[in-house]
Amino acid sequence: MINYNELTVPQATIIQKELKDTVKITPYNGPLNYVAGADISFNKFSTTVYAGIVMMEFPSMKPVGYSLVKKEVLFPYVPGFLAFREVPALLDAWAQLPLKPDILVVDGHGIAHPRRMGIASHFGVLAQQPSIGSAKKKLFGMYEEPGMEKGSYTPLTDKQGQQLGNVLRSKSNVKPVFVSPGHLIDVPGSTEILMQCIKGYRLPEPTRLAHNAVNQFRTGIVPEGWTSL
């Protein structure tokens, strides 16, 4: 694997464009017994990254364990290139999983990215893993605001009208989430699965619990490594 710590931003741009050609947006027809959520925590001015992946049964959303890793990174904090800070640590957390999920939900974008290579797509290609991006904010694209009731959604498109994902109202009267396929799944499948991962909060359970686990890890409440629940 390329050492991301030694890359310049222009070199990273070339890698994103190369990886983009390997992304497969296609219906997911595989098993769906386990999903996982992935999240990262770091200070933009720090070289330390905290990564977490939470494994869950589907559709109950019952957590079965989590993998946590701390890693030093040197690639700079540059919007649109955060995967180069985050993916190496996530790959380490992924390697610790005793069981791989059928679908991985990543806190971030899939193809809803200026170069169609958000972290969910970036990680999905490297791990050859069906992945979905679920982001709290728009990075790229255009949309009309969905209805205020839970379950409403509108398409997220580029200027040419190509659909990149959906803007989903995951909870009534709160800000929407931005759903886009990462790899080996399509827009309808990403949206349908993510809606089944929502259990009363704005964020879907996989990334919500991954966020909680990473913050507990960062503050020393839970240890590094794999922990079964």
Tab-separated table of N, CA and C in Angstrom, residues 3 23 42 55 62 106 115 125 127 140 166 169 185 196 215 219 223:
chain	number	residue	atom	x	y	z
A	3	ASN	N	2.375	4.723	0.989
A	3	ASN	CA	2.524	5.420	2.261
A	3	ASN	C	1.928	6.815	2.130
A	23	VAL	N	-14.225	2.204	-8.731
A	23	VAL	CA	-15.455	2.174	-7.936
A	23	VAL	C	-16.582	1.506	-8.739
A	42	PHE	N	-10.207	13.226	15.333
A	42	PHE	CA	-8.880	13.829	15.403
A	42	PHE	C	-9.007	15.340	15.485
A	55	MET	N	-19.263	-3.348	15.104
A	55	MET	CA	-19.996	-4.422	14.424
A	55	MET	C	-21.372	-4.577	15.053
A	62	LYS	N	-28.165	-4.626	17.131
A	62	LYS	CA	-27.527	-5.001	18.395
A	62	LYS	C	-26.012	-5.018	18.207
A	106	VAL	N	-19.912	4.332	6.669
A	106	VAL	CA	-18.809	5.201	7.075
A	106	VAL	C	-19.338	6.610	7.329
A	115	ARG	N	-14.427	14.550	-6.697
A	115	ARG	CA	-13.772	13.581	-7.577
A	115	ARG	C	-14.349	12.182	-7.404
A	125	VAL	N	-13.017	0.591	-1.929
A	125	VAL	CA	-12.176	0.064	-3.012
A	125	VAL	C	-10.955	-0.666	-2.446
A	127	ALA	N	-10.504	-2.046	0.490
A	127	ALA	CA	-10.869	-3.259	1.236
A	127	ALA	C	-11.754	-4.198	0.424
A	140	PHE	N	-20.509	18.130	-1.608
A	140	PHE	CA	-20.577	18.381	-3.039
A	140	PHE	C	-21.963	18.020	-3.547
A	166	ASN	N	-28.735	10.576	-1.850
A	166	ASN	CA	-29.990	11.157	-1.398
A	166	ASN	C	-29.767	11.972	-0.137
A	169	ARG	N	-34.155	12.787	5.479
A	169	ARG	CA	-34.617	13.264	6.787
A	169	ARG	C	-34.717	12.037	7.697
A	185	ILE	N	-22.430	-1.042	-4.159
A	185	ILE	CA	-23.839	-0.838	-3.823
A	185	ILE	C	-24.287	0.385	-4.628
A	196	GLN	N	-33.064	1.574	7.421
A	196	GLN	CA	-33.298	0.486	8.375
A	196	GLN	C	-32.322	0.535	9.548
A	215	ASN	N	-14.946	8.405	20.665
A	215	ASN	CA	-14.771	9.468	21.659
A	215	ASN	C	-14.439	8.899	23.036
A	219	THR	N	-10.817	9.583	25.016
A	219	THR	CA	-10.739	10.117	26.384
A	219	THR	C	-10.306	9.075	27.403
A	223	PRO	N	-10.417	0.735	25.952
A	223	PRO	CA	-9.057	0.470	25.483
A	223	PRO	C	-8.967	0.281	23.974
